[in-house]
Short mmCIF file of C-alpha atoms in Angstrom, two decimals:
data_model
loop_
_atom_site.label_atom_id
_atom_site.label_comp_id
_atom_site.label_asym_id
_atom_site.label_seq_id
_atom_site.Cartn_x
_atom_site.Cartn_y
_atom_site.Cartn_z
CA MET T 1 130.02 110.81 160.31
CA LYS T 2 130.65 107.30 161.67
CA VAL T 3 134.12 105.82 161.91
CA ASN T 4 133.35 103.37 159.12
CA ASP T 5 131.97 105.86 156.60
CA ILE T 6 134.65 105.23 154.03
CA ASP T 7 136.56 108.17 152.63
CA MET T 8 140.03 107.94 151.18
CA ASP T 9 143.13 109.83 150.10
CA ALA T 10 144.86 106.65 148.94
CA VAL T 11 144.75 102.85 148.82
CA ILE T 12 147.66 100.58 149.73
CA LEU T 13 147.76 97.21 147.96
CA GLY T 14 149.56 94.74 150.21
CA ASN T 15 151.54 91.57 149.63
CA GLY T 16 148.71 89.21 150.65
CA GLU T 17 146.07 87.76 148.32
CA TYR T 18 144.92 90.13 145.57
CA PRO T 19 141.36 91.21 146.53
CA THR T 20 138.43 89.26 145.12
CA HIS T 21 135.52 90.75 147.12
CA SER T 22 133.78 93.74 145.52
CA MET T 23 134.43 96.02 148.53
CA PRO T 24 138.26 96.05 148.43
CA GLU T 25 138.25 95.59 144.64
CA THR T 26 136.02 98.63 144.08
CA MET T 27 138.10 100.81 146.42
CA LEU T 28 141.25 99.79 144.59
CA ILE T 29 139.73 100.70 141.22
CA MET T 30 138.23 104.00 142.47
CA ALA T 31 141.25 105.11 144.50
CA PRO T 32 142.63 108.58 143.69
CA TYR T 33 146.13 107.28 144.49
CA VAL T 34 147.42 103.68 144.74
CA VAL T 35 150.61 102.56 146.45
CA CYS T 36 151.68 98.96 145.85
CA CYS T 37 153.81 97.12 148.41
CA ASP T 38 156.71 95.69 146.45
CA GLY T 39 155.72 92.52 144.55
CA SER T 40 151.98 93.25 144.84
CA ALA T 41 152.58 95.66 141.95
CA ASP T 42 153.27 92.73 139.59
CA GLU T 43 149.71 91.37 139.84
CA HIS T 44 148.17 94.87 139.75
CA ILE T 45 150.11 95.76 136.60
CA ARG T 46 149.32 92.37 135.05
CA ARG T 47 145.62 93.29 135.42
CA GLY T 48 146.15 96.44 133.40
CA PHE T 49 146.51 99.02 136.18
CA THR T 50 149.35 101.45 136.77
CA PRO T 51 150.12 102.22 140.42
CA ASP T 52 151.05 105.75 141.48
CA ALA T 53 153.92 104.46 143.60
CA ILE T 54 155.64 101.18 144.47
CA ILE T 55 157.28 100.98 147.89
CA GLY T 56 159.54 98.31 149.33
CA ASP T 57 162.94 96.78 149.40
CA GLY T 58 162.46 95.43 145.88
CA ASP T 59 163.01 91.78 146.74
CA SER T 60 159.63 90.58 145.48
CA LEU T 61 159.04 93.00 142.55
CA SER T 62 159.88 91.47 139.16
CA PRO T 63 163.08 92.80 137.53
CA ASP T 64 161.01 93.82 134.47
CA ASN T 65 158.62 95.97 136.49
CA LYS T 66 161.43 97.35 138.62
CA GLU T 67 163.02 98.66 135.42
CA ARG T 68 159.79 99.69 133.65
CA PHE T 69 158.39 101.53 136.69
CA ARG T 70 161.69 102.83 138.07
CA THR T 71 160.40 106.41 138.20
CA ILE T 72 157.67 105.46 140.68
CA PHE T 73 159.59 102.73 142.56
CA HIS T 74 160.76 104.01 145.95
CA GLN T 75 163.25 101.55 147.33
CA ILE T 76 163.36 101.59 151.14
CA ASP T 77 165.64 98.96 152.64
CA ASP T 78 164.82 99.47 156.34
CA GLN T 79 164.70 95.98 157.90
CA GLU T 80 163.08 97.30 161.10
CA THR T 81 159.70 97.64 159.47
CA ASN T 82 157.60 95.99 156.76
CA ASP T 83 156.48 97.21 153.31
CA GLN T 84 152.96 98.04 154.53
CA THR T 85 154.37 100.40 157.17
CA LYS T 86 156.78 101.97 154.67
CA ALA T 87 153.78 102.65 152.40
CA VAL T 88 151.76 104.26 155.23
CA HIS T 89 154.63 106.60 156.16
CA PHE T 90 155.23 107.43 152.49
CA LEU T 91 151.58 108.58 152.29
CA LEU T 92 151.63 110.44 155.62
CA ASP T 93 154.72 112.36 154.43
CA GLN T 94 152.57 113.64 151.52
CA GLY T 95 149.71 114.61 153.83
CA LYS T 96 147.58 111.66 152.67
CA LYS T 97 146.07 110.57 155.96
CA THR T 98 142.88 108.72 155.07
CA ILE T 99 144.16 105.39 153.89
CA ILE T 100 142.47 102.13 152.88
CA LEU T 101 144.52 98.95 152.99
CA VAL T 102 143.58 96.04 150.73
CA GLY T 103 145.35 92.77 149.92
CA ALA T 104 146.92 92.71 153.38
CA THR T 105 145.73 89.24 154.44
CA GLY T 106 145.22 85.77 153.00
CA LYS T 107 148.74 84.42 152.75
CA ARG T 108 151.15 83.72 155.64
CA GLU T 109 149.15 84.06 158.86
CA ASP T 110 152.06 85.66 160.74
CA HIS T 111 152.04 88.45 158.15
CA THR T 112 148.25 88.69 158.50
CA LEU T 113 148.54 89.07 162.29
CA GLY T 114 151.36 91.59 161.95
CA ASN T 115 149.59 93.67 159.31
CA ILE T 116 146.36 93.79 161.31
CA SER T 117 148.03 94.79 164.60
CA LEU T 118 150.01 97.54 162.89
CA LEU T 119 146.73 99.40 162.26
CA ILE T 120 146.90 100.53 165.89
CA ASP T 121 150.37 102.02 165.29
CA TYR T 122 149.19 103.83 162.15
CA MET T 123 146.29 105.36 164.08
CA LYS T 124 148.74 106.60 166.70
CA ALA T 125 150.93 108.06 163.94
CA GLY T 126 147.99 110.22 162.81
CA ALA T 127 146.59 108.12 159.96
CA GLN T 128 142.91 107.26 159.59
CA VAL T 129 143.14 103.69 158.34
CA THR T 130 140.64 101.01 157.34
CA MET T 131 141.67 97.55 156.23
CA LEU T 132 139.28 95.92 153.76
CA THR T 133 139.70 92.16 153.37
CA ASP T 134 137.66 89.70 151.29
CA HIS T 135 135.49 89.06 154.37
CA GLY T 136 135.18 92.27 156.34
CA MET T 137 136.84 95.46 157.57
CA PHE T 138 139.21 96.19 160.43
CA ILE T 139 139.20 99.66 162.03
CA PRO T 140 141.58 100.73 164.80
CA ALA T 141 139.99 102.96 167.41
CA SER T 142 140.63 104.65 170.73
CA GLY T 143 138.17 105.93 173.32
CA ARG T 144 134.50 106.36 172.46
CA ASN T 145 133.42 105.69 168.86
CA CYS T 146 130.24 105.13 166.90
CA PHE T 147 130.10 102.65 163.99
CA LYS T 148 127.54 102.08 161.24
CA SER T 149 126.13 98.56 161.11
CA TYR T 150 123.14 96.54 159.97
CA PRO T 151 120.98 94.42 162.27
CA GLY T 152 122.60 91.01 162.73
CA GLN T 153 126.00 92.13 161.37
CA GLN T 154 128.79 89.99 162.83
CA ILE T 155 131.21 92.13 164.87
CA SER T 156 134.44 91.26 166.68
CA ILE T 157 136.39 93.49 169.06
CA PHE T 158 140.11 92.95 169.71
CA ASN T 159 141.41 94.65 172.82
CA PHE T 160 144.92 96.08 172.68
CA ASN T 161 145.25 98.11 175.87
CA ALA T 162 141.74 99.39 176.56
CA THR T 163 139.99 99.38 179.90
CA GLY T 164 136.36 100.02 180.72
CA LEU T 165 135.25 98.44 177.43
CA ARG T 166 131.49 98.46 176.95
CA ALA T 167 129.11 98.84 174.03
CA ASP T 168 125.66 100.10 173.14
CA GLY T 169 124.06 98.27 170.22
CA LEU T 170 125.82 94.91 170.41
CA VAL T 171 124.15 91.65 171.47
CA TYR T 172 126.81 90.47 173.95
CA PRO T 173 128.42 92.66 176.63
CA LEU T 174 132.08 93.63 176.27
CA SER T 175 134.66 93.36 179.02
CA ASP T 176 138.39 94.11 179.26
CA PHE T 177 139.26 91.05 177.18
CA SER T 178 142.72 89.62 177.69
CA ASN T 179 142.68 87.00 174.92
CA TRP T 180 141.96 87.75 171.24
CA TRP T 181 139.07 85.31 170.83
CA GLN T 182 137.05 86.68 173.75
CA GLY T 183 135.69 89.63 171.78
CA THR T 184 134.82 87.66 168.65
CA LEU T 185 131.38 86.47 167.52
CA ASN T 186 129.43 89.52 168.69
CA GLU T 187 126.53 90.98 166.67
CA ALA T 188 125.03 94.39 165.99
CA THR T 189 121.43 94.90 167.04
CA GLY T 190 120.69 97.84 164.74
CA THR T 191 122.06 100.38 162.27
CA GLU T 192 124.79 101.66 164.56
CA PHE T 193 126.68 100.73 167.70
CA THR T 194 128.89 102.66 170.09
CA ILE T 195 131.97 101.44 171.90
CA HIS T 196 133.11 103.14 175.09
CA ALA T 197 136.65 102.57 176.38
CA GLU T 198 139.83 104.15 177.62
CA GLY T 199 142.65 103.09 175.29
CA ASP T 200 143.04 101.25 172.01
CA TYR T 201 141.05 98.47 170.37
CA LEU T 202 140.40 97.08 166.91
CA VAL T 203 136.93 96.54 165.48
CA TYR T 204 136.16 93.91 162.82
CA LEU T 205 132.89 94.27 160.92
CA ASN T 206 131.94 91.34 158.73
CA TYR T 207 130.42 92.41 155.39
CA MET B 1 162.23 65.46 171.23
CA LYS B 2 161.61 69.01 170.05
CA VAL B 3 158.28 70.76 170.50
CA ASN B 4 157.60 70.58 166.77
CA ASP B 5 158.31 66.88 166.26
CA ILE B 6 154.80 66.06 165.18
CA ASP B 7 152.97 63.26 166.91
CA MET B 8 149.19 62.98 167.09
CA ASP B 9 146.24 61.34 168.77
CA ALA B 10 143.76 63.17 166.56
CA VAL B 11 143.25 65.86 163.93
CA ILE B 12 140.58 68.55 164.09
CA LEU B 13 139.34 69.88 160.75
CA GLY B 14 138.16 73.46 161.25
CA ASN B 15 135.66 75.68 159.49
CA GLY B 16 138.28 77.68 157.57
CA GLU B 17 139.62 76.84 154.12
CA TYR B 18 140.01 73.10 153.45
CA PRO B 19 143.79 72.42 153.49
CA THR B 20 145.68 72.49 150.20
CA HIS B 21 149.31 72.29 151.42
CA SER B 22 150.77 68.78 151.70
CA MET B 23 151.63 69.19 155.42
CA PRO B 24 148.07 69.64 156.79
CA GLU B 25 146.62 67.49 154.00
CA THR B 26 148.92 64.55 154.84
CA MET B 27 148.19 64.79 158.56
CA LEU B 28 144.46 64.81 157.85
CA ILE B 29 144.77 61.67 155.69
CA MET B 30 147.09 59.86 158.14
CA ALA B 31 145.21 60.82 161.30
CA PRO B 32 144.17 57.94 163.58
CA TYR B 33 141.05 59.94 164.53
CA VAL B 34 139.43 62.94 162.78
CA VAL B 35 136.97 65.36 164.34
CA CYS B 36 135.23 67.77 161.97
CA CYS B 37 133.94 71.13 163.19
CA ASP B 38 130.33 71.29 162.05
CA GLY B 39 130.10 72.22 158.34
CA SER B 40 133.73 71.33 157.64
CA ALA B 41 132.49 67.73 157.55
CA ASP B 42 130.54 68.45 154.33
CA GLU B 43 133.71 69.09 152.29
CA HIS B 44 135.62 66.24 153.97
CA ILE B 45 132.80 63.78 153.20
CA ARG B 46 132.48 65.13 149.64
CA ARG B 47 136.13 64.16 149.14
CA GLY B 48 135.38 60.56 150.10
CA PHE B 49 136.44 60.57 153.76
CA THR B 50 134.40 59.58 156.81
CA PRO B 51 135.15 61.55 159.99
CA ASP B 52 135.22 59.79 163.36
CA ALA B 53 133.16 62.55 164.95
CA ILE B 54 131.41 65.79 163.98
CA ILE B 55 131.12 68.44 166.70
CA GLY B 56 129.19 71.68 166.72
CA ASP B 57 125.86 73.36 166.99
CA GLY B 58 124.83 71.93 163.61
CA ASP B 59 124.08 75.27 161.97
CA SER B 60 126.56 74.83 159.11
CA LEU B 61 126.37 71.04 158.56
CA SER B 62 124.13 70.04 155.64
CA PRO B 63 120.79 68.45 156.63
CA ASP B 64 121.72 65.37 154.56
CA ASN B 65 124.98 64.78 156.42
CA LYS B 66 123.39 65.59 159.75
CA GLU B 67 120.94 62.74 159.12
CA ARG B 68 123.43 60.35 157.46
CA PHE B 69 126.09 60.80 160.15
CA ARG B 70 123.75 61.22 163.12
CA THR B 71 125.53 58.47 165.11
CA ILE B 72 128.81 60.43 165.10
CA PHE B 73 127.33 63.96 165.22
CA HIS B 74 127.67 65.42 168.71
CA GLN B 75 125.53 68.53 168.91
CA ILE B 76 126.83 71.02 171.47
CA ASP B 77 124.91 74.29 171.56
CA ASP B 78 127.08 76.23 174.02
CA GLN B 79 127.26 79.84 172.70
CA GLU B 80 130.10 80.74 175.06
CA THR B 81 132.67 78.92 172.97
CA ASN B 82 133.35 78.02 169.34
CA ASP B 83 133.29 74.69 167.47
CA GLN B 84 137.09 74.36 167.52
CA THR B 85 137.12 74.59 171.32
CA LYS B 86 134.22 72.13 171.60
CA ALA B 87 136.24 69.68 169.48
CA VAL B 88 139.37 70.08 171.64
CA HIS B 89 137.43 69.40 174.84
CA PHE B 90 135.64 66.44 173.22
CA LEU B 91 139.08 64.91 172.51
CA LEU B 92 140.54 65.76 175.93
CA ASP B 93 137.57 64.01 177.55
CA GLN B 94 138.64 60.84 175.70
CA GLY B 95 142.27 61.21 176.80
CA LYS B 96 143.36 62.33 173.31
CA LYS B 97 145.81 65.10 174.18
CA THR B 98 148.13 65.39 171.19
CA ILE B 99 146.03 67.25 168.69
CA ILE B 100 146.72 68.74 165.27
CA LEU B 101 144.41 71.46 164.00
CA VAL B 102 144.02 71.97 160.25
CA GLY B 103 141.60 74.09 158.21
CA ALA B 104 141.43 76.66 161.02
CA THR B 105 142.40 79.73 158.98
CA GLY B 106 141.84 81.24 155.56
CA LYS B 107 138.31 82.59 155.79
CA ARG B 108 137.05 85.39 158.11
CA GLU B 109 140.13 86.96 159.70
CA ASP B 110 138.39 87.48 163.06
CA HIS B 111 137.86 83.70 163.21
CA THR B 112 141.50 83.19 162.21
CA LEU B 113 142.67 85.46 165.04
CA GLY B 114 140.34 83.80 167.52
CA ASN B 115 141.29 80.26 166.52
CA ILE B 116 145.02 81.02 166.72
CA SER B 117 144.85 82.70 170.13
CA LEU B 118 142.79 79.82 171.57
CA LEU B 119 145.85 77.57 171.17
CA ILE B 120 147.21 79.15 174.36
CA ASP B 121 144.01 78.18 176.23
CA TYR B 122 144.21 74.57 174.94
CA MET B 123 147.81 74.31 176.14
CA LYS B 124 146.70 75.50 179.58
CA ALA B 125 143.89 72.91 179.55
CA GLY B 126 146.50 70.15 179.13
CA ALA B 127 146.43 69.60 175.37
CA GLN B 128 149.55 69.46 173.22
CA VAL B 129 148.36 71.30 170.12
CA THR B 130 149.88 72.25 166.77
CA MET B 131 148.01 74.22 164.13
CA LEU B 132 149.06 73.43 160.57
CA THR B 133 147.97 75.99 157.98
CA ASP B 134 148.72 76.13 154.25
CA HIS B 135 151.74 78.32 155.04
CA GLY B 136 153.25 77.22 158.33
CA MET B 137 152.64 75.92 161.84
CA PHE B 138 151.61 77.63 165.09
CA ILE B 139 152.71 76.12 168.42
CA PRO B 140 151.71 77.52 171.83
CA ALA B 141 154.48 77.37 174.42
CA SER B 142 155.36 78.42 177.94
CA GLY B 143 158.76 78.81 179.58
CA ARG B 144 161.89 77.39 177.93
CA ASN B 145 161.43 75.36 174.74
CA CYS B 146 163.56 74.00 171.91
CA PHE B 147 162.25 73.89 168.32
CA LYS B 148 163.53 72.11 165.20
CA SER B 149 164.22 74.41 162.28
CA TYR B 150 166.25 74.72 159.08
CA PRO B 151 168.77 77.48 158.40
CA GLY B 152 166.95 80.52 157.05
CA GLN B 153 163.50 79.30 158.15
CA GLN B 154 161.16 82.23 158.74
CA ILE B 155 160.00 82.37 162.36
CA SER B 156 157.56 84.68 164.16
CA ILE B 157 156.98 84.91 167.91
CA PHE B 158 153.73 86.28 169.35
CA ASN B 159 153.93 87.26 172.99
CA PHE B 160 150.88 86.62 175.13
CA ASN B 161 152.03 87.31 178.69
CA ALA B 162 155.69 86.31 178.68
CA THR B 163 158.53 88.28 180.23
CA GLY B 164 162.26 87.80 179.85
CA LEU B 165 161.83 86.64 176.23
CA ARG B 166 165.12 85.76 174.55
CA ALA B 167 166.28 83.18 172.01
CA ASP B 168 169.32 81.17 170.97
CA GLY B 169 169.44 80.34 167.28
CA LEU B 170 167.38 83.21 165.82
CA VAL B 171 168.84 86.05 163.75
CA TYR B 172 167.14 88.95 165.57
CA PRO B 173 166.97 89.35 169.37
CA LEU B 174 163.62 88.93 171.13
CA SER B 175 162.22 91.32 173.72
CA ASP B 176 159.01 91.47 175.72
CA PHE B 177 156.99 92.48 172.67
CA SER B 178 153.78 94.38 173.33
CA ASN B 179 152.41 94.47 169.77
CA TRP B 180 151.84 91.38 167.58
CA TRP B 181 153.96 92.48 164.64
CA GLN B 182 157.10 93.12 166.72
CA GLY B 183 158.07 89.43 166.88
CA THR B 184 157.40 88.70 163.20
CA LEU B 185 159.99 88.34 160.42
CA ASN B 186 162.65 86.55 162.47
CA GLU B 187 164.77 83.74 161.04
CA ALA B 188 166.42 80.55 162.31
CA THR B 189 170.19 80.35 161.99
CA GLY B 190 170.46 76.54 162.15
CA THR B 191 168.66 73.25 162.72
CA GLU B 192 167.18 74.22 166.08
CA PHE B 193 166.47 77.25 168.23
CA THR B 194 165.58 77.73 171.88
CA ILE B 195 163.26 80.29 173.39
CA HIS B 196 163.62 81.31 177.02
CA ALA B 197 160.77 83.10 178.79
CA GLU B 198 158.54 83.22 181.81
CA GLY B 199 154.96 82.88 180.63
CA ASP B 200 153.11 82.11 177.41
CA TYR B 201 153.91 82.79 173.76
CA LEU B 202 153.04 81.43 170.34
CA VAL B 203 155.63 80.37 167.77
CA TYR B 204 154.95 80.44 164.01
CA LEU B 205 157.32 78.45 161.80
CA ASN B 206 156.95 79.01 158.08
CA TYR B 207 157.27 75.79 156.02
#
């Protein structure tokens, strides 16, 4: 199995833009368990869905839904972390480790950056996470990993603390990038590629 | 003058979403000189504007506009850099150093990450750059800097290589953050704040 063969215990719907691409949208509809981050529940409910849980400090959830869904609303006021992280730990506490995150990007860019970088923390906490946006997927990884691809697929690698970064199956060579943009705009040559490294990195695969 | 008093020699319109917020939109309309990154010119021209220059490898600009605007289209095929960076260097070569970037985010998140992180490189190359998105502004900085704000304004700090990070005028203390999300979700207490550091960091100010 490749790292990006998608399997899931649960989907987290974030506070960014509600998904419009079929990939995140389909996962959200097919999910065996859906956790909404605070106010994201309003739009999900408005579309006729019922989340399994709503997590957050309750500051963006409508008063109506807070009352109507009070049995599944888990208020967590911790200011040291964000709603996405609260949702991941809520799932890990139930043994749900394979988690897909959707709706995590597309609004404030500082939230987008924060939500993406937190994937590395979730991996370290024992979760197997994939973020599906309207454009592509982000997968946190450590060490040597093999990924499914298609020839010509646009790939970007973001280095967190990895050394010895190199790849088989990508057009341009990797190095121990120190700036985010340096690993962008790469391309898969075939139906899989392998990344070798010591340490953590994030892989973006454009759909 | 504070770092975020906006002044400009030129505006660069990127290949992300065309701006919808009044801040980037106004700057684009008022700009003394507009450079479009490749295909971004198509939408700008469709709205009745004429850019001063179009920069890029020409792979996303429509054939019609490539022909019609051939006198201002500067084709640069360098694969080692992106269109945004080509546009910045095109302006620096003309002595235009105070540059506002709009339309740089909102599509592929790997491009968003790349475009944002490149602001640090442009600062090092001698440009004074501000990125205006539909949600807020990004400003690259180094050392001690003072920023205008309003009480309660949402602020995020992204550490690139800075040490000794601390602030006056923000609600939560800074530290030498190692992960992107750690400096997010801060807040200004008054009409200005100062960041002290050795090295480079990026400040996001929500509108």
